[in-house]
PDB file of C-alpha atoms in Angstrom:
ATOM      1  CA  MET A 806      93.276 -12.710 -45.288  1.00 73.00           C
ATOM      2  CA  TYR A 807      95.780 -15.383 -44.252  1.00 87.00           C
ATOM      3  CA  LYS A 808      99.473 -14.470 -44.101  1.00 93.00           C
ATOM      4  CA  ILE A 809     101.947 -17.097 -45.308  1.00 95.00           C
ATOM      5  CA  LEU A 810     105.623 -17.014 -44.369  1.00 96.00           C
ATOM      6  CA  ILE A 811     107.818 -18.575 -47.068  1.00 96.00           C
ATOM      7  CA  VAL A 812     111.150 -19.841 -45.702  1.00 94.00           C
ATOM      8  CA  GLU A 813     112.912 -20.868 -48.912  1.00 93.00           C
ATOM      9  CA  ASP A 814     116.474 -19.837 -49.813  1.00 90.00           C
ATOM     10  CA  ASP A 815     116.040 -20.489 -53.555  1.00 91.00           C
ATOM     11  CA  ALA A 816     114.863 -17.057 -54.730  1.00 93.00           C
ATOM     12  CA  VAL A 817     113.248 -18.428 -57.905  1.00 94.00           C
ATOM     13  CA  ILE A 818     111.176 -20.994 -55.999  1.00 93.00           C
ATOM     14  CA  ALA A 819     110.278 -18.509 -53.253  1.00 94.00           C
ATOM     15  CA  SER A 820     109.116 -15.962 -55.826  1.00 95.00           C
ATOM     16  CA  ALA A 821     107.011 -18.564 -57.675  1.00 94.00           C
ATOM     17  CA  ILE A 822     105.348 -19.663 -54.420  1.00 95.00           C
ATOM     18  CA  ALA A 823     104.682 -16.046 -53.448  1.00 95.00           C
ATOM     19  CA  LYS A 824     103.034 -15.263 -56.796  1.00 93.00           C
ATOM     20  CA  GLN A 825     100.917 -18.429 -56.646  1.00 92.00           C
ATOM     21  CA  THR A 826      99.693 -17.884 -53.079  1.00 92.00           C
ATOM     22  CA  ALA A 827      98.997 -14.191 -53.756  1.00 91.00           C
ATOM     23  CA  ALA A 828      96.908 -15.177 -56.776  1.00 88.00           C
ATOM     24  CA  TRP A 829      94.743 -17.255 -54.432  1.00 89.00           C
ATOM     25  CA  GLY A 830      94.135 -14.314 -52.115  1.00 87.00           C
ATOM     26  CA  TYR A 831      96.781 -14.996 -49.472  1.00 90.00           C
ATOM     27  CA  THR A 832      99.435 -12.529 -48.327  1.00 93.00           C
ATOM     28  CA  PRO A 833     102.925 -14.033 -48.808  1.00 95.00           C
ATOM     29  CA  TYR A 834     106.107 -12.932 -47.049  1.00 96.00           C
ATOM     30  CA  CYS A 835     109.499 -14.292 -48.108  1.00 96.00           C
ATOM     31  CA  VAL A 836     112.169 -14.580 -45.410  1.00 94.00           C
ATOM     32  CA  SER A 837     115.313 -12.635 -46.298  1.00 91.00           C
ATOM     33  CA  ASP A 838     117.511 -13.289 -43.240  1.00 91.00           C
ATOM     34  CA  PHE A 839     118.036 -17.024 -42.760  1.00 91.00           C
ATOM     35  CA  GLN A 840     120.010 -16.506 -39.564  1.00 90.00           C
ATOM     36  CA  ASN A 841     117.043 -14.818 -37.903  1.00 89.00           C
ATOM     37  CA  VAL A 842     113.976 -16.629 -39.209  1.00 91.00           C
ATOM     38  CA  LEU A 843     112.240 -16.498 -35.818  1.00 90.00           C
ATOM     39  CA  THR A 844     112.490 -12.704 -35.724  1.00 90.00           C
ATOM     40  CA  GLU A 845     110.828 -12.411 -39.134  1.00 92.00           C
ATOM     41  CA  PHE A 846     108.239 -14.960 -38.009  1.00 92.00           C
ATOM     42  CA  GLY A 847     107.398 -12.698 -35.065  1.00 89.00           C
ATOM     43  CA  GLN A 848     107.214  -9.592 -37.227  1.00 89.00           C
ATOM     44  CA  VAL A 849     104.859 -11.196 -39.758  1.00 91.00           C
ATOM     45  CA  ASP A 850     102.742 -13.294 -37.328  1.00 89.00           C
ATOM     46  CA  PRO A 851     101.702 -15.683 -40.135  1.00 92.00           C
ATOM     47  CA  GLN A 852      98.842 -18.165 -40.165  1.00 91.00           C
ATOM     48  CA  LEU A 853     100.958 -20.743 -42.051  1.00 94.00           C
ATOM     49  CA  VAL A 854     104.670 -21.381 -42.673  1.00 95.00           C
ATOM     50  CA  LEU A 855     106.123 -23.003 -45.802  1.00 95.00           C
ATOM     51  CA  LEU A 856     109.511 -24.218 -44.591  1.00 92.00           C
ATOM     52  CA  ASP A 857     112.317 -25.596 -46.746  1.00 89.00           C
ATOM     53  CA  ILE A 858     114.147 -28.402 -44.939  1.00 83.00           C
ATOM     54  CA  THR A 859     117.572 -27.529 -46.404  1.00 81.00           C
ATOM     55  CA  LEU A 860     118.471 -24.010 -45.325  1.00 85.00           C
ATOM     56  CA  PRO A 861     121.790 -22.244 -44.635  1.00 84.00           C
ATOM     57  CA  PHE A 862     123.255 -21.744 -41.141  1.00 83.00           C
ATOM     58  CA  PHE A 863     121.197 -24.282 -39.146  1.00 80.00           C
ATOM     59  CA  ASN A 864     120.266 -27.956 -39.416  1.00 67.00           C
ATOM     60  CA  GLU A 865     117.185 -29.129 -41.242  1.00 64.00           C
ATOM     61  CA  TYR A 866     114.537 -28.928 -38.524  1.00 79.00           C
ATOM     62  CA  HIS A 867     115.975 -26.155 -36.311  1.00 85.00           C
ATOM     63  CA  TRP A 868     113.477 -23.475 -37.240  1.00 88.00           C
ATOM     64  CA  CYS A 869     110.475 -25.732 -36.889  1.00 87.00           C
ATOM     65  CA  ARG A 870     111.589 -26.593 -33.348  1.00 86.00           C
ATOM     66  CA  GLU A 871     112.062 -22.891 -32.550  1.00 89.00           C
ATOM     67  CA  ILE A 872     108.643 -21.968 -33.962  1.00 89.00           C
ATOM     68  CA  ARG A 873     107.008 -24.796 -32.017  1.00 86.00           C
ATOM     69  CA  LYS A 874     108.368 -23.361 -28.758  1.00 85.00           C
ATOM     70  CA  ILE A 875     106.159 -20.312 -29.153  1.00 85.00           C
ATOM     71  CA  SER A 876     103.384 -21.148 -31.609  1.00 86.00           C
ATOM     72  CA  LYS A 877     101.072 -23.852 -32.936  1.00 84.00           C
ATOM     73  CA  VAL A 878     100.918 -22.240 -36.380  1.00 89.00           C
ATOM     74  CA  PRO A 879     100.714 -24.861 -39.168  1.00 91.00           C
ATOM     75  CA  VAL A 880     104.008 -25.723 -40.903  1.00 93.00           C
ATOM     76  CA  ILE A 881     104.333 -27.387 -44.326  1.00 92.00           C
ATOM     77  CA  PHE A 882     107.822 -28.722 -45.033  1.00 90.00           C
ATOM     78  CA  ILE A 883     109.342 -28.409 -48.502  1.00 88.00           C
ATOM     79  CA  SER A 884     112.184 -30.731 -49.497  1.00 81.00           C
ATOM     80  CA  SER A 885     114.017 -31.900 -52.594  1.00 74.00           C
ATOM     81  CA  ALA A 886     114.065 -35.419 -51.155  1.00 62.00           C
ATOM     82  CA  ALA A 887     110.885 -37.453 -50.760  1.00 56.00           C
ATOM     83  CA  GLU A 888     112.391 -40.272 -48.709  1.00 54.00           C
ATOM     84  CA  ASN A 889     110.221 -41.756 -46.004  1.00 52.00           C
ATOM     85  CA  MET A 890     112.678 -40.682 -43.289  1.00 52.00           C
ATOM     86  CA  ASN A 891     112.257 -37.012 -44.240  1.00 64.00           C
ATOM     87  CA  ILE A 892     108.484 -37.305 -44.091  1.00 65.00           C
ATOM     88  CA  VAL A 893     108.604 -39.067 -40.726  1.00 68.00           C
ATOM     89  CA  MET A 894     111.036 -36.498 -39.322  1.00 69.00           C
ATOM     90  CA  ALA A 895     108.915 -33.635 -40.617  1.00 67.00           C
ATOM     91  CA  VAL A 896     105.897 -34.933 -38.732  1.00 70.00           C
ATOM     92  CA  GLN A 897     107.894 -35.699 -35.583  1.00 71.00           C
ATOM     93  CA  MET A 898     109.361 -32.182 -35.572  1.00 71.00           C
ATOM     94  CA  GLY A 899     105.869 -30.668 -35.596  1.00 75.00           C
ATOM     95  CA  GLY A 900     105.166 -30.345 -39.310  1.00 81.00           C
ATOM     96  CA  ASP A 901     101.575 -30.526 -40.548  1.00 85.00           C
ATOM     97  CA  ASP A 902     102.314 -31.652 -44.105  1.00 86.00           C
ATOM     98  CA  PHE A 903     105.160 -32.324 -46.520  1.00 86.00           C
ATOM     99  CA  ILE A 904     105.702 -31.633 -50.201  1.00 87.00           C
ATOM    100  CA  ALA A 905     108.655 -32.799 -52.298  1.00 85.00           C
ATOM    101  CA  LYS A 906     110.447 -30.782 -54.987  1.00 84.00           C
ATOM    102  CA  PRO A 907     109.851 -30.488 -57.821  1.00 84.00           C
ATOM    103  CA  PHE A 908     106.179 -29.850 -57.141  1.00 87.00           C
ATOM    104  CA  ASP A 909     103.204 -28.539 -59.054  1.00 88.00           C
ATOM    105  CA  LEU A 910     102.141 -25.144 -57.717  1.00 90.00           C
ATOM    106  CA  ASP A 911      98.489 -26.152 -57.880  1.00 88.00           C
ATOM    107  CA  VAL A 912      99.243 -29.155 -55.656  1.00 88.00           C
ATOM    108  CA  LEU A 913     101.053 -26.869 -53.203  1.00 91.00           C
ATOM    109  CA  THR A 914      98.063 -24.529 -53.173  1.00 90.00           C
ATOM    110  CA  ALA A 915      95.697 -27.430 -52.478  1.00 89.00           C
ATOM    111  CA  LYS A 916      97.856 -28.511 -49.524  1.00 90.00           C
ATOM    112  CA  VAL A 917      97.960 -24.949 -48.181  1.00 92.00           C
ATOM    113  CA  GLN A 918      94.183 -24.640 -48.410  1.00 89.00           C
ATOM    114  CA  ALA A 919      93.638 -28.004 -46.707  1.00 88.00           C
ATOM    115  CA  VAL A 920      96.008 -27.229 -43.816  1.00 89.00           C
ATOM    116  CA  LEU A 921      94.521 -23.764 -43.276  1.00 88.00           C
ATOM    117  CA  ARG A 922      91.016 -25.219 -43.289  1.00 84.00           C
ATOM    118  CA  ARG A 923      91.960 -27.848 -40.696  1.00 83.00           C
ATOM    119  CA  ALA A 924      93.779 -25.340 -38.511  1.00 81.00           C
ATOM    120  CA  TYR A 925      91.346 -22.460 -38.491  1.00 77.00           C
ATOM    121  CA  ASP A 926      87.925 -24.024 -38.865  1.00 66.00           C
ATOM    122  CA  PHE A 927      88.245 -25.145 -35.241  1.00 51.00           C
ATOM    123  CA  GLY A 928      90.825 -22.836 -33.685  1.00 50.00           C
ATOM    124  CA  GLY A 929      91.990 -19.256 -33.503  1.00 50.00           C
ATOM    125  CA  LYS A 930      94.915 -17.665 -35.227  1.00 47.00           C
ATOM    126  CA  ALA A 931      98.363 -17.624 -33.700  1.00 47.00           C
ATOM    127  CA  GLN A 932      99.123 -14.246 -32.179  1.00 70.00           C
ATOM    128  CA  ILE A 933     102.752 -13.301 -31.823  1.00 78.00           C
ATOM    129  CA  ILE A 934     104.090  -9.834 -30.967  1.00 83.00           C
ATOM    130  CA  GLU A 935     107.755  -9.203 -31.754  1.00 83.00           C
ATOM    131  CA  HIS A 936     110.074  -6.511 -30.394  1.00 86.00           C
ATOM    132  CA  ARG A 937     113.898  -6.506 -30.574  1.00 85.00           C
ATOM    133  CA  GLY A 938     113.856 -10.246 -31.227  1.00 85.00           C
ATOM    134  CA  ALA A 939     111.653 -11.002 -28.212  1.00 88.00           C
ATOM    135  CA  LEU A 940     108.487 -12.909 -29.114  1.00 87.00           C
ATOM    136  CA  LEU A 941     105.387 -12.703 -26.932  1.00 88.00           C
ATOM    137  CA  ASN A 942     102.745 -15.353 -27.628  1.00 82.00           C
ATOM    138  CA  ARG A 943      99.312 -14.051 -26.631  1.00 78.00           C
ATOM    139  CA  GLU A 944      97.781 -17.530 -26.753  1.00 74.00           C
ATOM    140  CA  GLU A 945     100.326 -19.182 -24.487  1.00 76.00           C
ATOM    141  CA  ALA A 946     101.405 -16.127 -22.406  1.00 81.00           C
ATOM    142  CA  VAL A 947     105.016 -17.094 -23.185  1.00 84.00           C
ATOM    143  CA  LEU A 948     108.022 -14.870 -23.956  1.00 89.00           C
ATOM    144  CA  MET A 949     110.875 -16.278 -26.043  1.00 87.00           C
ATOM    145  CA  TYR A 950     114.239 -14.652 -26.731  1.00 87.00           C
ATOM    146  CA  GLN A 951     117.172 -16.200 -28.612  1.00 81.00           C
ATOM    147  CA  GLY A 952     115.813 -19.702 -28.094  1.00 77.00           C
ATOM    148  CA  GLN A 953     115.209 -19.328 -24.357  1.00 84.00           C
ATOM    149  CA  LYS A 954     111.834 -19.293 -22.667  1.00 85.00           C
ATOM    150  CA  ILE A 955     111.406 -16.500 -20.118  1.00 89.00           C
ATOM    151  CA  GLU A 956     108.989 -17.445 -17.363  1.00 86.00           C
ATOM    152  CA  LEU A 957     106.333 -14.780 -16.790  1.00 89.00           C
ATOM    153  CA  THR A 958     103.993 -14.175 -13.883  1.00 88.00           C
ATOM    154  CA  LYS A 959     100.456 -13.028 -14.623  1.00 87.00           C
ATOM    155  CA  ASN A 960     101.465  -9.414 -13.965  1.00 88.00           C
ATOM    156  CA  ASP A 961     104.661  -9.758 -16.034  1.00 91.00           C
ATOM    157  CA  TYR A 962     102.563 -10.907 -18.964  1.00 90.00           C
ATOM    158  CA  ARG A 963      99.989  -8.135 -18.615  1.00 89.00           C
ATOM    159  CA  ILE A 964     102.674  -5.456 -18.415  1.00 91.00           C
ATOM    160  CA  LEU A 965     104.531  -6.770 -21.478  1.00 92.00           C
ATOM    161  CA  LEU A 966     101.341  -7.295 -23.456  1.00 89.00           C
ATOM    162  CA  THR A 967     100.163  -3.744 -22.817  1.00 90.00           C
ATOM    163  CA  LEU A 968     103.547  -2.203 -23.656  1.00 92.00           C
ATOM    164  CA  MET A 969     104.218  -4.356 -26.723  1.00 89.00           C
ATOM    165  CA  GLU A 970     100.719  -3.748 -28.086  1.00 86.00           C
ATOM    166  CA  ASN A 971     101.593  -0.048 -27.918  1.00 88.00           C
ATOM    167  CA  LYS A 972     105.166  -0.210 -29.244  1.00 87.00           C
ATOM    168  CA  GLY A 973     106.593   3.262 -29.759  1.00 88.00           C
ATOM    169  CA  LYS A 974     103.947   4.879 -27.561  1.00 91.00           C
ATOM    170  CA  THR A 975     104.242   5.849 -23.909  1.00 92.00           C
ATOM    171  CA  VAL A 976     101.760   3.952 -21.740  1.00 91.00           C
ATOM    172  CA  SER A 977     100.680   5.820 -18.624  1.00 90.00           C
ATOM    173  CA  ARG A 978     101.042   4.341 -15.162  1.00 87.00           C
ATOM    174  CA  ASP A 979      97.264   4.660 -14.730  1.00 85.00           C
ATOM    175  CA  THR A 980      96.672   2.569 -17.851  1.00 87.00           C
ATOM    176  CA  LEU A 981      99.038  -0.136 -16.635  1.00 87.00           C
ATOM    177  CA  MET A 982      97.504  -0.177 -13.169  1.00 84.00           C
ATOM    178  CA  THR A 983      94.023  -0.524 -14.652  1.00 82.00           C
ATOM    179  CA  ARG A 984      95.221  -3.366 -16.878  1.00 80.00           C
ATOM    180  CA  LEU A 985      96.899  -5.172 -13.990  1.00 80.00           C
ATOM    181  CA  TRP A 986      94.332  -4.653 -11.259  1.00 75.00           C
ATOM    182  CA  GLN A 987      90.901  -4.360 -12.806  1.00 65.00           C
ATOM    183  CA  THR A 988      89.240  -3.303  -9.590  1.00 49.00           C
ATOM    184  CA  ASP A 989      87.727  -0.239  -7.973  1.00 46.00           C
ATOM    185  CA  ASN A 990      89.841  -0.817  -4.864  1.00 48.00           C
ATOM    186  CA  TYR A 991      92.796   1.487  -4.293  1.00 47.00           C
ATOM    187  CA  VAL A 992      96.169   0.074  -5.294  1.00 57.00           C
ATOM    188  CA  ASP A 993      99.383   1.729  -4.105  1.00 65.00           C
ATOM    189  CA  GLU A 994     101.364   3.076  -7.105  1.00 69.00           C
ATOM    190  CA  ASN A 995     104.516   1.658  -5.575  1.00 82.00           C
ATOM    191  CA  THR A 996     103.120  -1.815  -6.305  1.00 83.00           C
ATOM    192  CA  LEU A 997     103.394  -1.116 -10.038  1.00 85.00           C
ATOM    193  CA  THR A 998     106.978   0.116  -9.599  1.00 88.00           C
ATOM    194  CA  VAL A 999     107.887  -3.103  -7.776  1.00 89.00           C
ATOM    195  CA  ASN A1000     106.348  -5.205 -10.577  1.00 90.00           C
ATOM    196  CA  ILE A1001     108.182  -3.247 -13.302  1.00 91.00           C
ATOM    197  CA  THR A1002     111.491  -3.552 -11.436  1.00 92.00           C
ATOM    198  CA  ARG A1003     111.131  -7.324 -11.051  1.00 92.00           C
ATOM    199  CA  LEU A1004     110.205  -7.728 -14.706  1.00 93.00           C
ATOM    200  CA  ARG A1005     113.174  -5.621 -15.844  1.00 93.00           C
ATOM    201  CA  LYS A1006     115.571  -7.776 -13.826  1.00 93.00           C
ATOM    202  CA  LYS A1007     114.092 -10.893 -15.424  1.00 92.00           C
ATOM    203  CA  LEU A1008     114.466  -9.422 -18.924  1.00 94.00           C
ATOM    204  CA  GLU A1009     118.011  -8.208 -18.268  1.00 93.00           C
ATOM    205  CA  ALA A1010     119.017 -11.659 -17.003  1.00 92.00           C
ATOM    206  CA  ALA A1011     117.867 -13.030 -20.365  1.00 91.00           C
ATOM    207  CA  GLY A1012     119.905 -10.439 -22.284  1.00 92.00           C
ATOM    208  CA  LEU A1013     117.169  -7.869 -22.922  1.00 92.00           C
ATOM    209  CA  GLU A1014     118.806  -4.711 -21.584  1.00 92.00           C
ATOM    210  CA  ASP A1015     116.744  -1.483 -21.470  1.00 92.00           C
ATOM    211  CA  PHE A1016     113.733  -3.263 -22.941  1.00 94.00           C
ATOM    212  CA  ILE A1017     111.290  -1.167 -20.883  1.00 94.00           C
ATOM    213  CA  ILE A1018     112.109   2.556 -20.791  1.00 93.00           C
ATOM    214  CA  THR A1019     110.755   4.915 -18.121  1.00 93.00           C
ATOM    215  CA  ARG A1020     109.234   8.222 -19.213  1.00 91.00           C
ATOM    216  CA  LYS A1021     109.617  10.074 -15.933  1.00 88.00           C
ATOM    217  CA  GLY A1022     106.342  11.362 -14.578  1.00 84.00           C
ATOM    218  CA  ILE A1023     104.405   9.876 -17.539  1.00 88.00           C
ATOM    219  CA  GLY A1024     104.765   6.109 -17.796  1.00 91.00           C
ATOM    220  CA  TYR A1025     106.688   3.443 -19.714  1.00 93.00           C
ATOM    221  CA  ILE A1026     107.513   2.585 -23.322  1.00 93.00           C
ATOM    222  CA  VAL A1027     109.137  -0.100 -25.449  1.00 91.00           C
ATOM    223  CA  GLU A1028     110.748   1.417 -28.547  1.00 83.00           C
TER     224      GLU A1028
END
């Protein structure tokens, strides 16, 4: 079942779109915090975004640019203006389609179905894990936080992926070592400690303090 994120600040329009898409078997989610759209995007991990061009707090194409930094998920722009410049800008900013208000809900549904068919007949679904505003893209092995891209080594990525997949649960050192070094050869436990320390420093430099917590004698957790 495809999840659709609706980024529309007009509650009446957002509700109508949600009811229409739900009737067609999709799972709609309406954004409630227009200052933190990317966080809600990460929490939902949608397969398609319906994005109003005119939103509060940021300029018209801000959120599409931010989404494109971490995901290739299809985006359909919604606008009250159907001028050619808006359509051109929507495409240039990474949009997959454009629909002008007022629109017929059946036309919107047809566009949604067409974009989903194009996107997922030939490719996989976007996979985003969110924690405390940090977004880890499993397809691109990229971590984003507050608009900045945090460069990850292969081991950084594997550590974060394992911990974020198990949010709220302590992951043992043995589990992490197996995930990092899938080999029968002996690996010094201190090597894991060094990798965790380096990753923590990288996260802290980006503003993510105490992102990885140590459970002494057990392992590590993100919570």
